[in-house]
């Protein structure tokens, strides 16, 4: 059964907060069904009141629709905001392309600094949402952008910044 992870911000775990979260989607033969086994929600909406994908939040932030400072990790003000959501759009793309790295792994221009090119994140967020709506051309363009742009996919090494504060470089090449 085809399955994939989804990256975003859950509205349903802590009322009034938008916590970073990962859920699973599976293909039932006709549509993707999002489910959250961590808190036993069998059919999660990918919208407000459910899991807002990182792409949705980024787009709403850029349009001035949401306060992006309410999206992040628990009550930690250091792990919220535009830089955080921007990174999650890149994670969302990586997971969609099968690179399900940890949410504290960094590559390309990820990090706390403002993006060098916010238009790139705008484009990726738009393509992710179009692909979610069934646009096969958007899905192909995402695959091409991911393969070609070093800012969007992990290379041979990533930087792991664990929640415990340990920072290390990780070699992703398979040893033979």
Tab-separated table of N, CA, C and O in Angstrom, residues 47-145:
chain	number	residue	atom	x	y	z
A	47	UNK	N	-5.909	21.024	6.345
A	47	UNK	CA	-6.489	22.369	6.313
A	47	UNK	C	-6.595	22.860	7.750
A	47	UNK	O	-6.352	22.096	8.695
A	48	UNK	N	-6.961	24.128	7.946
A	48	UNK	CA	-7.190	24.600	9.318
A	48	UNK	C	-8.158	23.666	10.049
A	48	UNK	O	-9.123	23.180	9.474
A	49	UNK	N	-7.840	23.408	11.299
A	49	UNK	CA	-8.621	22.458	12.085
A	49	UNK	C	-8.052	21.059	12.004
A	49	UNK	O	-8.507	20.150	12.687
A	50	UNK	N	-7.034	20.884	11.197
A	50	UNK	CA	-6.358	19.598	11.028
A	50	UNK	C	-4.863	19.840	10.990
A	50	UNK	O	-4.320	20.538	11.845
A	51	UNK	N	-4.226	19.302	9.987
A	51	UNK	CA	-2.804	19.558	9.768
A	51	UNK	C	-2.696	20.534	8.603
A	51	UNK	O	-3.147	20.242	7.498
A	52	UNK	N	-2.145	21.691	8.876
A	52	UNK	CA	-1.850	22.632	7.792
A	52	UNK	C	-0.471	22.271	7.280
A	52	UNK	O	0.488	22.264	8.051
A	53	UNK	N	-0.375	21.981	5.995
A	53	UNK	CA	0.941	21.641	5.465
A	53	UNK	C	1.842	22.866	5.555
A	53	UNK	O	1.365	24.014	5.595
A	54	UNK	N	3.145	22.619	5.563
A	54	UNK	CA	4.097	23.728	5.604
A	54	UNK	C	3.884	24.659	4.409
A	54	UNK	O	3.967	25.883	4.544
A	55	UNK	N	3.580	24.079	3.248
A	55	UNK	CA	3.336	24.892	2.048
A	55	UNK	C	2.125	25.802	2.235
A	55	UNK	O	2.156	26.974	1.844
A	56	UNK	N	1.065	25.284	2.838
A	56	UNK	CA	-0.120	26.111	3.095
A	56	UNK	C	0.214	27.261	4.039
A	56	UNK	O	-0.189	28.408	3.810
A	57	UNK	N	0.943	26.954	5.101
A	57	UNK	CA	1.281	27.981	6.094
A	57	UNK	C	2.187	29.048	5.467
A	57	UNK	O	1.974	30.246	5.676
A	58	UNK	N	3.193	28.613	4.684
A	58	UNK	CA	4.093	29.576	4.042
A	58	UNK	C	3.296	30.525	3.133
A	58	UNK	O	3.464	31.733	3.178
A	59	UNK	N	2.414	29.965	2.322
A	59	UNK	CA	1.611	30.771	1.407
A	59	UNK	C	0.718	31.741	2.173
A	59	UNK	O	0.625	32.930	1.820
A	60	UNK	N	0.085	31.262	3.236
A	60	UNK	CA	-0.769	32.134	4.052
A	60	UNK	C	0.054	33.219	4.748
A	60	UNK	O	-0.384	34.364	4.870
A	61	UNK	N	1.250	32.866	5.183
A	61	UNK	CA	2.156	33.846	5.798
A	61	UNK	C	2.531	34.928	4.795
A	61	UNK	O	2.442	36.128	5.089
A	62	UNK	N	2.923	34.529	3.603
A	62	UNK	CA	3.350	35.494	2.583
A	62	UNK	C	2.191	36.385	2.137
A	62	UNK	O	2.407	37.502	1.720
A	63	UNK	N	0.958	35.875	2.275
A	63	UNK	CA	-0.229	36.659	1.917
A	63	UNK	C	-0.735	37.504	3.078
A	63	UNK	O	-1.706	38.244	2.930
A	64	UNK	N	-0.118	37.347	4.273
A	64	UNK	CA	-0.535	38.096	5.449
A	64	UNK	C	-1.778	37.541	6.123
A	64	UNK	O	-2.397	38.213	6.939
A	65	UNK	N	-2.127	36.289	5.836
A	65	UNK	CA	-3.344	35.678	6.363
A	65	UNK	C	-3.138	35.101	7.772
A	65	UNK	O	-4.066	35.082	8.568
A	66	UNK	N	-1.924	34.622	8.079
A	66	UNK	CA	-1.665	34.018	9.386
A	66	UNK	C	-0.501	34.710	10.076
A	66	UNK	O	0.358	35.298	9.423
A	67	UNK	N	-0.498	34.613	11.402
A	67	UNK	CA	0.629	35.063	12.205
A	67	UNK	C	1.596	33.888	12.304
A	67	UNK	O	1.376	32.949	13.067
A	68	UNK	N	2.641	33.935	11.516
A	68	UNK	CA	3.566	32.811	11.411
A	68	UNK	C	4.281	32.525	12.736
A	68	UNK	O	4.792	31.428	12.944
A	69	UNK	N	4.270	33.491	13.654
A	69	UNK	CA	4.908	33.278	14.954
A	69	UNK	C	4.140	32.282	15.819
A	69	UNK	O	4.633	31.857	16.854
A	70	UNK	N	2.939	31.900	15.409
A	70	UNK	CA	2.170	30.902	16.164
A	70	UNK	C	2.391	29.492	15.636
A	70	UNK	O	1.751	28.550	16.106
A	71	UNK	N	3.311	29.319	14.683
A	71	UNK	CA	3.600	28.013	14.095
A	71	UNK	C	5.016	27.599	14.456
A	71	UNK	O	5.970	28.290	14.127
A	72	UNK	N	5.131	26.462	15.168
A	72	UNK	CA	6.456	25.991	15.531
A	72	UNK	C	6.417	24.870	16.540
A	72	UNK	O	5.453	24.118	16.631
A	73	UNK	N	7.486	24.776	17.327
A	73	UNK	CA	7.658	23.706	18.310
A	73	UNK	C	7.154	24.182	19.663
A	73	UNK	O	7.718	25.124	20.239
A	74	UNK	N	6.106	23.549	20.164
A	74	UNK	CA	5.590	23.844	21.497
A	74	UNK	C	5.558	25.322	21.803
A	74	UNK	O	5.224	26.141	20.957
A	75	UNK	N	5.918	25.666	23.016
A	75	UNK	CA	5.910	27.060	23.431
A	75	UNK	C	7.248	27.752	23.266
A	75	UNK	O	7.440	28.839	23.789
A	76	UNK	N	8.175	27.148	22.552
A	76	UNK	CA	9.512	27.705	22.411
A	76	UNK	C	9.526	28.834	21.371
A	76	UNK	O	9.412	28.574	20.172
A	77	UNK	N	9.668	30.087	21.799
A	77	UNK	CA	9.649	31.198	20.840
A	77	UNK	C	10.841	31.181	19.880
A	77	UNK	O	10.783	31.795	18.826
A	78	UNK	N	11.898	30.471	20.239
A	78	UNK	CA	13.070	30.383	19.360
A	78	UNK	C	12.835	29.458	18.168
A	78	UNK	O	13.559	29.528	17.178
A	79	UNK	N	11.853	28.575	18.281
A	79	UNK	CA	11.594	27.594	17.227
A	79	UNK	C	10.231	27.846	16.585
A	79	UNK	O	9.376	26.966	16.493
A	80	UNK	N	10.042	29.073	16.134
A	80	UNK	CA	8.797	29.506	15.497
A	80	UNK	C	9.128	30.565	14.462
A	80	UNK	O	10.194	31.140	14.467
A	81	UNK	N	8.185	30.834	13.616
A	81	UNK	CA	8.312	31.968	12.719
A	81	UNK	C	8.618	31.598	11.280
A	81	UNK	O	8.620	30.433	10.892
A	82	UNK	N	8.884	32.640	10.484
A	82	UNK	CA	9.056	32.477	9.035
A	82	UNK	C	10.224	31.562	8.689
A	82	UNK	O	10.107	30.718	7.797
A	83	UNK	N	11.361	31.720	9.365
A	83	UNK	CA	12.512	30.881	9.043
A	83	UNK	C	12.176	29.415	9.280
A	83	UNK	O	12.585	28.533	8.518
A	84	UNK	N	11.412	29.143	10.354
A	84	UNK	CA	11.057	27.777	10.729
A	84	UNK	C	10.118	27.167	9.690
A	84	UNK	O	10.319	26.045	9.221
A	85	UNK	N	9.100	27.918	9.298
A	85	UNK	CA	8.138	27.434	8.299
A	85	UNK	C	8.836	27.236	6.958
A	85	UNK	O	8.585	26.257	6.257
A	86	UNK	N	9.719	28.162	6.591
A	86	UNK	CA	10.484	28.023	5.346
A	86	UNK	C	11.242	26.692	5.321
A	86	UNK	O	11.197	25.967	4.338
A	87	UNK	N	11.912	26.370	6.416
A	87	UNK	CA	12.626	25.089	6.477
A	87	UNK	C	11.659	23.920	6.316
A	87	UNK	O	11.967	22.929	5.654
A	88	UNK	N	10.481	24.044	6.900
A	88	UNK	CA	9.503	22.953	6.831
A	88	UNK	C	8.950	22.767	5.424
A	88	UNK	O	8.575	21.662	5.040
A	89	UNK	N	8.902	23.826	4.622
A	89	UNK	CA	8.512	23.663	3.215
A	89	UNK	C	9.553	22.785	2.510
A	89	UNK	O	9.208	21.882	1.736
A	90	UNK	N	10.820	23.015	2.804
A	90	UNK	CA	11.881	22.197	2.206
A	90	UNK	C	11.784	20.761	2.715
A	90	UNK	O	11.914	19.808	1.936
A	91	UNK	N	11.526	20.567	4.012
A	91	UNK	CA	11.319	19.210	4.536
A	91	UNK	C	10.134	18.545	3.847
A	91	UNK	O	10.174	17.362	3.507
A	92	UNK	N	9.049	19.315	3.669
A	92	UNK	CA	7.857	18.753	3.034
A	92	UNK	C	8.197	18.232	1.638
A	92	UNK	O	7.785	17.134	1.251
A	93	UNK	N	8.960	19.012	0.887
A	93	UNK	CA	9.373	18.574	-0.447
A	93	UNK	C	10.270	17.344	-0.358
A	93	UNK	O	10.079	16.380	-1.100
A	94	UNK	N	11.240	17.362	0.541
A	94	UNK	CA	12.152	16.213	0.678
A	94	UNK	C	11.384	14.941	1.023
A	94	UNK	O	11.617	13.879	0.429
A	95	UNK	N	10.462	15.035	1.962
A	95	UNK	CA	9.666	13.862	2.333
A	95	UNK	C	8.829	13.390	1.152
A	95	UNK	O	8.707	12.193	0.918
A	96	UNK	N	8.258	14.320	0.412
A	96	UNK	CA	7.443	13.956	-0.753
A	96	UNK	C	8.285	13.213	-1.785
A	96	UNK	O	7.798	12.323	-2.474
A	97	UNK	N	9.565	13.558	-1.888
A	97	UNK	CA	10.457	12.908	-2.843
A	97	UNK	C	11.138	11.674	-2.255
A	97	UNK	O	12.012	11.092	-2.869
A	98	UNK	N	10.758	11.270	-1.043
A	98	UNK	CA	11.261	10.030	-0.457
A	98	UNK	C	12.479	10.175	0.434
A	98	UNK	O	13.002	9.180	0.927
A	99	UNK	N	12.954	11.388	0.653
A	99	UNK	CA	14.077	11.625	1.559
A	99	UNK	C	13.509	12.068	2.904
A	99	UNK	O	13.373	13.257	3.180
A	100	UNK	N	13.166	11.108	3.725
A	100	UNK	CA	12.485	11.394	4.989
A	100	UNK	C	13.508	11.599	6.103
A	100	UNK	O	13.638	10.792	7.008
A	101	UNK	N	14.205	12.715	6.009
A	101	UNK	CA	15.200	13.051	7.006
A	101	UNK	C	14.520	13.597	8.254
A	101	UNK	O	13.329	13.908	8.249
A	102	UNK	N	15.308	13.727	9.316
A	102	UNK	CA	14.786	14.236	10.585
A	102	UNK	C	14.503	15.728	10.490
A	102	UNK	O	15.105	16.441	9.688
A	103	UNK	N	13.606	16.198	11.320
A	103	UNK	CA	13.214	17.599	11.287
A	103	UNK	C	14.238	18.510	11.947
A	103	UNK	O	13.979	19.702	12.107
A	104	UNK	N	15.381	17.993	12.269
A	104	UNK	CA	16.459	18.844	12.764
A	104	UNK	C	17.711	18.665	11.911
A	104	UNK	O	18.777	19.098	12.258
A	105	UNK	N	17.556	18.026	10.749
A	105	UNK	CA	18.639	17.929	9.779
A	105	UNK	C	18.567	19.136	8.853
A	105	UNK	O	17.486	19.562	8.450
A	106	UNK	N	19.716	19.694	8.522
A	106	UNK	CA	19.774	20.901	7.701
A	106	UNK	C	20.681	20.686	6.501
A	106	UNK	O	21.690	19.990	6.595
A	107	UNK	N	20.317	21.323	5.385
A	107	UNK	CA	21.139	21.303	4.177
A	107	UNK	C	20.796	22.535	3.361
A	107	UNK	O	19.871	23.283	3.699
A	108	UNK	N	21.545	22.757	2.293
A	108	UNK	CA	21.275	23.911	1.432
A	108	UNK	C	21.358	25.199	2.230
A	108	UNK	O	22.268	25.388	3.024
A	109	UNK	N	20.377	26.089	2.039
A	109	UNK	CA	20.394	27.352	2.791
A	109	UNK	C	19.407	27.335	3.950
A	109	UNK	O	18.918	28.368	4.383
A	110	UNK	N	19.143	26.125	4.474
A	110	UNK	CA	18.259	26.015	5.632
A	110	UNK	C	18.946	26.601	6.859
A	110	UNK	O	20.163	26.622	6.942
A	111	UNK	N	18.168	27.037	7.801
A	111	UNK	CA	18.694	27.596	9.039
A	111	UNK	C	17.821	28.739	9.503
A	111	UNK	O	16.695	28.914	9.039
A	112	UNK	N	18.339	29.535	10.413
A	112	UNK	CA	17.569	30.630	11.005
A	112	UNK	C	17.616	31.917	10.200
A	112	UNK	O	16.842	32.821	10.438
A	113	UNK	N	18.549	32.022	9.300
A	113	UNK	CA	18.681	33.250	8.515
A	113	UNK	C	17.522	33.372	7.536
A	113	UNK	O	16.972	32.373	7.089
A	114	UNK	N	17.184	34.601	7.173
A	114	UNK	CA	16.155	34.770	6.137
A	114	UNK	C	16.602	34.071	4.860
A	114	UNK	O	17.798	34.007	4.571
A	115	UNK	N	15.674	33.535	4.088
A	115	UNK	CA	16.068	32.821	2.885
A	115	UNK	C	16.745	33.759	1.889
A	115	UNK	O	16.361	34.922	1.752
A	116	UNK	N	17.750	33.235	1.229
A	116	UNK	CA	18.428	34.023	0.211
A	116	UNK	C	17.465	34.340	-0.926
A	116	UNK	O	17.567	35.376	-1.566
A	117	UNK	N	16.516	33.455	-1.148
A	117	UNK	CA	15.581	33.616	-2.254
A	117	UNK	C	14.181	33.176	-1.818
A	117	UNK	O	13.787	32.046	-2.051
A	118	UNK	N	13.402	34.090	-1.155
A	118	UNK	CA	12.064	33.682	-0.723
A	118	UNK	C	11.157	33.305	-1.889
A	118	UNK	O	10.222	32.528	-1.726
A	119	UNK	N	11.451	33.802	-3.089
A	119	UNK	CA	10.648	33.442	-4.261
A	119	UNK	C	10.769	31.943	-4.557
A	119	UNK	O	9.810	31.334	-5.047
A	120	UNK	N	11.920	31.357	-4.252
A	120	UNK	CA	12.077	29.912	-4.443
A	120	UNK	C	11.103	29.161	-3.544
A	120	UNK	O	10.423	28.223	-3.987
A	121	UNK	N	10.993	29.566	-2.283
A	121	UNK	CA	10.078	28.902	-1.352
A	121	UNK	C	8.634	29.162	-1.768
A	121	UNK	O	7.790	28.271	-1.688
A	122	UNK	N	8.346	30.370	-2.261
A	122	UNK	CA	7.009	30.650	-2.793
A	122	UNK	C	6.668	29.665	-3.910
A	122	UNK	O	5.567	29.100	-3.944
A	123	UNK	N	7.612	29.476	-4.830
A	123	UNK	CA	7.389	28.562	-5.966
A	123	UNK	C	7.164	27.133	-5.490
A	123	UNK	O	6.232	26.456	-5.932
A	124	UNK	N	8.016	26.663	-4.571
A	124	UNK	CA	7.904	25.280	-4.093
A	124	UNK	C	6.589	25.094	-3.342
A	124	UNK	O	5.894	24.083	-3.530
A	125	UNK	N	6.221	26.054	-2.508
A	125	UNK	CA	4.953	25.955	-1.768
A	125	UNK	C	3.776	25.890	-2.739
A	125	UNK	O	2.844	25.086	-2.557
A	126	UNK	N	3.806	26.708	-3.776
A	126	UNK	CA	2.737	26.696	-4.776
A	126	UNK	C	2.690	25.347	-5.503
A	126	UNK	O	1.611	24.778	-5.696
A	127	UNK	N	3.832	24.849	-5.901
A	127	UNK	CA	3.877	23.554	-6.594
A	127	UNK	C	3.399	22.414	-5.696
A	127	UNK	O	2.679	21.515	-6.159
A	128	UNK	N	3.787	22.437	-4.417
A	128	UNK	CA	3.335	21.398	-3.493
A	128	UNK	C	1.814	21.405	-3.376
A	128	UNK	O	1.171	20.352	-3.414
A	129	UNK	N	1.238	22.583	-3.240
A	129	UNK	CA	-0.218	22.668	-3.124
A	129	UNK	C	-0.913	22.265	-4.423
A	129	UNK	O	-1.951	21.595	-4.402
A	130	UNK	N	-0.344	22.637	-5.565
A	130	UNK	CA	-0.919	22.229	-6.849
A	130	UNK	C	-0.839	20.719	-7.017
A	130	UNK	O	-1.792	20.083	-7.481
A	131	UNK	N	0.288	20.133	-6.627
A	131	UNK	CA	0.431	18.681	-6.707
A	131	UNK	C	-0.566	17.988	-5.783
A	131	UNK	O	-1.170	16.970	-6.158
A	132	UNK	N	-0.778	18.552	-4.594
A	132	UNK	CA	-1.780	17.996	-3.677
A	132	UNK	C	-3.174	18.014	-4.295
A	132	UNK	O	-4.003	17.155	-4.017
A	133	UNK	N	-3.430	19.008	-5.148
A	133	UNK	CA	-4.738	19.138	-5.795
A	133	UNK	C	-4.847	18.240	-7.033
A	133	UNK	O	-5.871	18.252	-7.706
A	134	UNK	N	-3.779	17.465	-7.306
A	134	UNK	CA	-3.841	16.513	-8.417
A	134	UNK	C	-3.166	16.960	-9.694
A	134	UNK	O	-3.251	16.273	-10.715
A	135	UNK	N	-2.459	18.080	-9.666
A	135	UNK	CA	-1.785	18.600	-10.853
A	135	UNK	C	-0.513	17.791	-11.119
A	135	UNK	O	0.492	17.947	-10.432
A	136	UNK	N	-0.568	16.924	-12.118
A	136	UNK	CA	0.566	16.045	-12.421
A	136	UNK	C	1.768	16.821	-12.974
A	136	UNK	O	2.915	16.454	-12.727
A	137	UNK	N	1.518	17.918	-13.686
A	137	UNK	CA	2.619	18.745	-14.183
A	137	UNK	C	3.379	19.372	-13.008
A	137	UNK	O	4.604	19.465	-13.039
A	138	UNK	N	2.650	19.801	-11.977
A	138	UNK	CA	3.290	20.356	-10.784
A	138	UNK	C	4.130	19.283	-10.088
A	138	UNK	O	5.241	19.562	-9.631
A	139	UNK	N	3.620	18.059	-10.026
A	139	UNK	CA	4.368	16.959	-9.410
A	139	UNK	C	5.671	16.708	-10.170
A	139	UNK	O	6.734	16.533	-9.572
A	140	UNK	N	5.617	16.726	-11.492
A	140	UNK	CA	6.831	16.532	-12.314
A	140	UNK	C	7.814	17.682	-12.105
A	140	UNK	O	9.018	17.469	-11.988
A	141	UNK	N	7.281	18.907	-12.050
A	141	UNK	CA	8.167	20.057	-11.855
A	141	UNK	C	8.825	20.002	-10.478
A	141	UNK	O	10.008	20.332	-10.334
A	142	UNK	N	8.090	19.563	-9.465
A	142	UNK	CA	8.680	19.384	-8.133
A	142	UNK	C	9.832	18.389	-8.191
A	142	UNK	O	10.891	18.623	-7.602
A	143	UNK	N	9.611	17.279	-8.882
A	143	UNK	CA	10.658	16.255	-9.000
A	143	UNK	C	11.891	16.838	-9.685
A	143	UNK	O	13.029	16.620	-9.227
A	144	UNK	N	11.687	17.595	-10.746
A	144	UNK	CA	12.812	18.198	-11.466
A	144	UNK	C	13.531	19.232	-10.609
A	144	UNK	O	14.765	19.229	-10.536
A	145	UNK	N	12.778	20.112	-9.958
A	145	UNK	CA	13.393	21.133	-9.110
A	145	UNK	C	14.185	20.493	-7.978
A	145	UNK	O	15.278	20.929	-7.646
